[in-house]
XYZ file of C-alpha atoms in Angstrom:
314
model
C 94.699 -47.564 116.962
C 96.690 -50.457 116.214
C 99.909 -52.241 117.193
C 102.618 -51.965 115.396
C 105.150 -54.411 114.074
C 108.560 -55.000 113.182
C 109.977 -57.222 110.546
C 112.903 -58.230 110.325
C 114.867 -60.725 107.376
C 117.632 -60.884 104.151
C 117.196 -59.496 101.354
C 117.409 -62.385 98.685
C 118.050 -60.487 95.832
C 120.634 -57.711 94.834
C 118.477 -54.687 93.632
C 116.913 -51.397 94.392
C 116.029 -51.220 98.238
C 112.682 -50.540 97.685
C 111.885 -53.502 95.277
C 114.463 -55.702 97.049
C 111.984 -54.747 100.005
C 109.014 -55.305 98.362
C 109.945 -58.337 97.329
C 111.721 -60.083 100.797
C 108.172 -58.225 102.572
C 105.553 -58.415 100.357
C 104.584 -54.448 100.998
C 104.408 -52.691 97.887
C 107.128 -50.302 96.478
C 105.088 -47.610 97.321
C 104.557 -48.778 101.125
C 108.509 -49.407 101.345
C 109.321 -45.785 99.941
C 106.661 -44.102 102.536
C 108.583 -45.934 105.564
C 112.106 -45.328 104.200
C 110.984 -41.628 103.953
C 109.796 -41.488 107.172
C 113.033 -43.220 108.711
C 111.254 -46.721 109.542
C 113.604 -48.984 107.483
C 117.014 -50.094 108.326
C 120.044 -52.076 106.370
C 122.576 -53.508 107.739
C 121.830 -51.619 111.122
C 121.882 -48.218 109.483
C 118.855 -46.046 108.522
C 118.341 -46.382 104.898
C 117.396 -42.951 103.521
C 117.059 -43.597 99.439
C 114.589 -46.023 97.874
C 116.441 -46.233 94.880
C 119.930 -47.433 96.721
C 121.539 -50.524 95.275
C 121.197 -53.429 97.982
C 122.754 -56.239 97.577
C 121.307 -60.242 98.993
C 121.989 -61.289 101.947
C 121.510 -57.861 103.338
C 120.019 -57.327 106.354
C 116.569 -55.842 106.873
C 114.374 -53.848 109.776
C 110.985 -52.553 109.308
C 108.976 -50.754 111.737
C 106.197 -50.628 110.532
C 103.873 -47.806 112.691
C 100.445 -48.997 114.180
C 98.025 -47.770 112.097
C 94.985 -44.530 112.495
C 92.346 -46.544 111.209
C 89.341 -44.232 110.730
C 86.533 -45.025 112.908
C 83.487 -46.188 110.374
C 80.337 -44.345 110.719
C 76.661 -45.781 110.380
C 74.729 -45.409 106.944
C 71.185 -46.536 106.311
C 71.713 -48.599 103.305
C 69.292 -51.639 102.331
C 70.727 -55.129 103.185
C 69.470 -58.329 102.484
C 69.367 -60.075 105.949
C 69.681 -64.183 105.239
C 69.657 -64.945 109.157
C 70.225 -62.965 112.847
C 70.495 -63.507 116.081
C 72.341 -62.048 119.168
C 75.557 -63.084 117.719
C 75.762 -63.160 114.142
C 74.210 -61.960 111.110
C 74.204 -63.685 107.925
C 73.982 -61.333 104.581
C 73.582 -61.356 100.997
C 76.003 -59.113 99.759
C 75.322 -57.390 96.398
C 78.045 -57.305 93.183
C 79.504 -53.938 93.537
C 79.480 -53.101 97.476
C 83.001 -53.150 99.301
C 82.922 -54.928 102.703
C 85.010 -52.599 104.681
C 86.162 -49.130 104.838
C 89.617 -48.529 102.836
C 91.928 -46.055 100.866
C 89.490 -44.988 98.039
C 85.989 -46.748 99.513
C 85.448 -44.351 102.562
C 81.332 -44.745 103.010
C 78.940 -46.715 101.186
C 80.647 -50.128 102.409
C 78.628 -53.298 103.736
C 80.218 -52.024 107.416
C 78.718 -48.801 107.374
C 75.262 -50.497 106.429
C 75.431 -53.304 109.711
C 76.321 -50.471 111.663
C 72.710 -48.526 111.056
C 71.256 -51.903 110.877
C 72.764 -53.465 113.714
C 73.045 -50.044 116.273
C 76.946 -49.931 116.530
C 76.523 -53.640 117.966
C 79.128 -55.517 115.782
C 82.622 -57.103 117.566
C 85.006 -54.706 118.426
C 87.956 -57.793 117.374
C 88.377 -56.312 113.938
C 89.045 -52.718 114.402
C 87.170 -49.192 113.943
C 87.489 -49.768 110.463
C 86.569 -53.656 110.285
C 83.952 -53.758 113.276
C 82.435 -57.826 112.818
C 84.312 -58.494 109.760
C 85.769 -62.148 109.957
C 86.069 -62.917 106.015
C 85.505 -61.064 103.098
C 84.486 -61.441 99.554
C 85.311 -59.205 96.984
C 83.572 -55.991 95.565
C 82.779 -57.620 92.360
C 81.538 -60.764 93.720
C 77.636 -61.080 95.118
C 76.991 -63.672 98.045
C 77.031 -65.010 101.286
C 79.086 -63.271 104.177
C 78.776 -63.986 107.697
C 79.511 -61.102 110.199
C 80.332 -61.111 114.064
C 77.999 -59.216 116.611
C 79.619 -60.329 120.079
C 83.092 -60.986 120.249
C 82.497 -64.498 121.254
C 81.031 -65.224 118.099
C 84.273 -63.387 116.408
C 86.535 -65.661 117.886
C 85.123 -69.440 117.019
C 83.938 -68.237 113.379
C 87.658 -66.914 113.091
C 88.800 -70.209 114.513
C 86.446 -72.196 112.085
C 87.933 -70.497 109.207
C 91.709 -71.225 110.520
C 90.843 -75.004 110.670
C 88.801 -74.681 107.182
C 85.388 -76.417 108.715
C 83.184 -73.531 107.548
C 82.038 -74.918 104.219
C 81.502 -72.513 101.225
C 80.310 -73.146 97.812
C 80.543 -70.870 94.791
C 79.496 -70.496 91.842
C 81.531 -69.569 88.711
C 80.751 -69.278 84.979
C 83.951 -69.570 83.264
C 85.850 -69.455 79.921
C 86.063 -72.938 78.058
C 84.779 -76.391 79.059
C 87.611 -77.659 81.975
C 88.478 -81.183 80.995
C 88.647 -83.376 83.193
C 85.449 -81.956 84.148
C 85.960 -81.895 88.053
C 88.971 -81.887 89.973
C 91.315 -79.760 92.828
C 93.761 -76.808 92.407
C 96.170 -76.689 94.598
C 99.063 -74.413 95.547
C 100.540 -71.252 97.007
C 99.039 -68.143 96.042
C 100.939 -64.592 97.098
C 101.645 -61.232 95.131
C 102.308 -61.030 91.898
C 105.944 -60.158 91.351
C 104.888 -57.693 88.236
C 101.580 -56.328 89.734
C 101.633 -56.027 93.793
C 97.970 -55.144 93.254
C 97.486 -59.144 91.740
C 97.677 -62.400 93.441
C 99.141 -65.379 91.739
C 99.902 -68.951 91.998
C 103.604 -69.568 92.809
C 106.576 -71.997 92.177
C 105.998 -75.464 94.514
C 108.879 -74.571 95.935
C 108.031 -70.674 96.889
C 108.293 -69.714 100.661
C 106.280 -67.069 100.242
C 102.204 -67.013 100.102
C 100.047 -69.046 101.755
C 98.779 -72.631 100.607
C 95.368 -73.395 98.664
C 92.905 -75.776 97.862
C 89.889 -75.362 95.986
C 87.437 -78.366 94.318
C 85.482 -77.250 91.455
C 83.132 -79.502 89.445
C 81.411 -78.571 86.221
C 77.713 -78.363 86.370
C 77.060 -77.461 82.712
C 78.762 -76.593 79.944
C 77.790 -73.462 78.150
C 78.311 -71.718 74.708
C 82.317 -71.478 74.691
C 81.894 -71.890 78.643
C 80.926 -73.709 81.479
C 78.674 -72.602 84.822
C 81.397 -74.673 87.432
C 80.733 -74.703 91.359
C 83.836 -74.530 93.519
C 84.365 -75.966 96.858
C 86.645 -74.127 98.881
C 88.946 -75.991 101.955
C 90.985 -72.391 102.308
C 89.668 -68.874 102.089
C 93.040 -67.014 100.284
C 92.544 -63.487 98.612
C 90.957 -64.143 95.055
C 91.558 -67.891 95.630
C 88.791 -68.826 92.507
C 90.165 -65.947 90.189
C 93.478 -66.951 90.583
C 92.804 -70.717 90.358
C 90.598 -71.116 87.634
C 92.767 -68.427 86.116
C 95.895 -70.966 86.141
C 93.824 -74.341 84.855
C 93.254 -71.765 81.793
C 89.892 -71.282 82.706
C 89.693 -67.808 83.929
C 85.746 -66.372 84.782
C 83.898 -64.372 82.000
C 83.941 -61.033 83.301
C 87.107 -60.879 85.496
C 89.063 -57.739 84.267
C 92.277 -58.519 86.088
C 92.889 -62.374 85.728
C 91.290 -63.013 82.515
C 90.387 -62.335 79.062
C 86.771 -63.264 77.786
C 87.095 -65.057 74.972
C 86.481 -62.910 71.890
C 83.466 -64.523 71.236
C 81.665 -64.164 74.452
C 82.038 -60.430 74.291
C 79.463 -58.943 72.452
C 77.351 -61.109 75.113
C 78.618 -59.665 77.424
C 78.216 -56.377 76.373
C 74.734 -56.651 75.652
C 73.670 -57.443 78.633
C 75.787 -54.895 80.185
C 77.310 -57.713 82.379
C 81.392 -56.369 83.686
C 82.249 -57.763 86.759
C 83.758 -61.303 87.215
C 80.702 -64.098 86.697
C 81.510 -65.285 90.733
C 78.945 -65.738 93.437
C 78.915 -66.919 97.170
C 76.325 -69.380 97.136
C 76.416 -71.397 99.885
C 77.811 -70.743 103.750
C 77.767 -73.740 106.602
C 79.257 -73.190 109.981
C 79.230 -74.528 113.424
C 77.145 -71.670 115.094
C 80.126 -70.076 117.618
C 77.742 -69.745 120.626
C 74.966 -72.728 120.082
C 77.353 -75.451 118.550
C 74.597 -76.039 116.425
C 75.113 -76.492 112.652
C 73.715 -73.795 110.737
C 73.849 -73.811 106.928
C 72.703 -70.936 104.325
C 72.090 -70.841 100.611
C 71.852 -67.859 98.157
C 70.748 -68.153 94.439
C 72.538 -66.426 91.873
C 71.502 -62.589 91.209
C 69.918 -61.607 88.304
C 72.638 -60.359 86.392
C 74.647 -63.606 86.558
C 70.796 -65.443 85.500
C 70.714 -64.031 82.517
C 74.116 -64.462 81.727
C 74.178 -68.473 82.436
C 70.473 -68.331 80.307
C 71.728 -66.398 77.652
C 75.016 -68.664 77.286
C 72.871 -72.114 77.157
C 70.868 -71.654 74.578
């Protein structure tokens, strides 16, 4: 069981509570209308009861937001690929298609419940029933490197590494169109999109809300109408390549919620069955937590994303 928390703010724009909420929050609609329902949300010092109430900015806001029942994730003997292990950590090649943690809609089957077999229930307790060991994630769709916590020690300096952005990680990225110049950095806020809660984006200069960004990328070869790019990242934000490449007009081939593949590339794509977004995790380097010893890992590309760069160069 968690903590709870309580936030607290102004509403900066005159419009229904719950997307005046939503937007001063960054919960979804949805979220906000379960916690007015359930009396958690107040205006102006009163209980706010409707979701669909006219608010107007400048208001004043309180959420209580409940701790939350995090089910308690349960062992399953599913293969992993084990890159390195030791007392402390283990180092895994996650496949395209596996989620990292339990969550709303991906109960089982996750790369938790597969350490948990593999690593008899001894993962770090710092991230939950539901997140035992997990200290960064990558998404569903994307194949790669993923370091996981066994002690709690070893939770707390990898988590501090990736606060101060000294863990190194490399990816790579096939995406649409050659970028020219051919190398360079991204760099700026990404947060929720204001029209899709479910997207990230990158926001004004000027935004207060998100959280700041940097990624390098440099072409390594140009392809058929695209180019296989490797990305450097200094911060780890949620879908920090998508959304990046996405805004330089270079979104990956694949990617089904920041891009379009470029009409030409998709009967390749179809043929060789390849729908995910073209990203992998190739390369993890770390101080090791415990040791202090420098520790670096490197993963080549699956198969699928193989044949996909081979098929594009010729």
């Amino acid at each position: 069981m968690g903590q709870g928390i309580t936030i607290t703010g102004e509403v900066t724009q005159s419009a229904r509570l719950d997307k005046a909420l939503a937007e001063a929050s960054e919960f979804s609609r949805e979220r906000i209308k379960a916690l007015i329902a359930k009396g958690h949300v107040e205006i102006d010092g009163k209980i706010a009861t409707s979701p669909s109430a006219k608010v107007l900015e400048g208001a004043s806001f309180r959420i209580a937001v409940p701790p939350a029942a995090e089910p308690e994730a349960q062992p399953q003997d599913i293969p992993l690929d084990v890159v390195y292990e030791d007392e402390h950590l283990i180092v895994v090649n996650k496949p395209a298609g596996m989620v990292v943690h339990p969550a709303a809609g991906n109960p089982d089957g996750t790369l938790v419940n597969a350490l948990l077999h593999h690593c008899h229930g001894r993962l770090s307790g710092i991230g939950g029933v539901a997140r035992p060991g997990i200290v960064h994630r990558i998404d569903k769709d994307t194949s790669g490197l993923l370091v996981v916590a066994k002690s709690d020690k070893a939770h707390e300096g990898l988590a501090r590494q990736f606060k101060d952005h000294s863990i190194h990680r490399r990816y790579l990225a096939v995406c649409a169109g050659h970028p020219s110049p051919p190398e360079g950095t991204i760099e700026g806020r990404i947060g929720r999109s204001d029209s899709n809660r479910k997207k990230m984006t990158l926001l004004e200069k000027n935004s207060s809300r998100g959280k700041h960004a940097i990624t390098h990328f440099k072409t390594l070869k140009n392809l058929d109408s695209s180019a296989l790019i490797e990305c450097r990242l200094e911060t780890g934000r949620t879908h920090q390549v998508r959304v990046h490449c996405a805004s330089i007009g270079h979104a990956l081939l694949g990617d089904p919620t920041y891009g379009r593949t470029p009409a030409k590339l998709r009967p390749v794509l179809k043929h060789l069955e390849f729908a995910r977004q073209a990203l992998h995790a190739q390369s993890l380097g770390f101080e090791h937590p415990v040791s202090g010893q420098w520790i670096e890992f490197s993963s080549e590309p699956p198969a699928d994303m193989r044949e996909l760069i081979d098929e594009l160069g010729r």
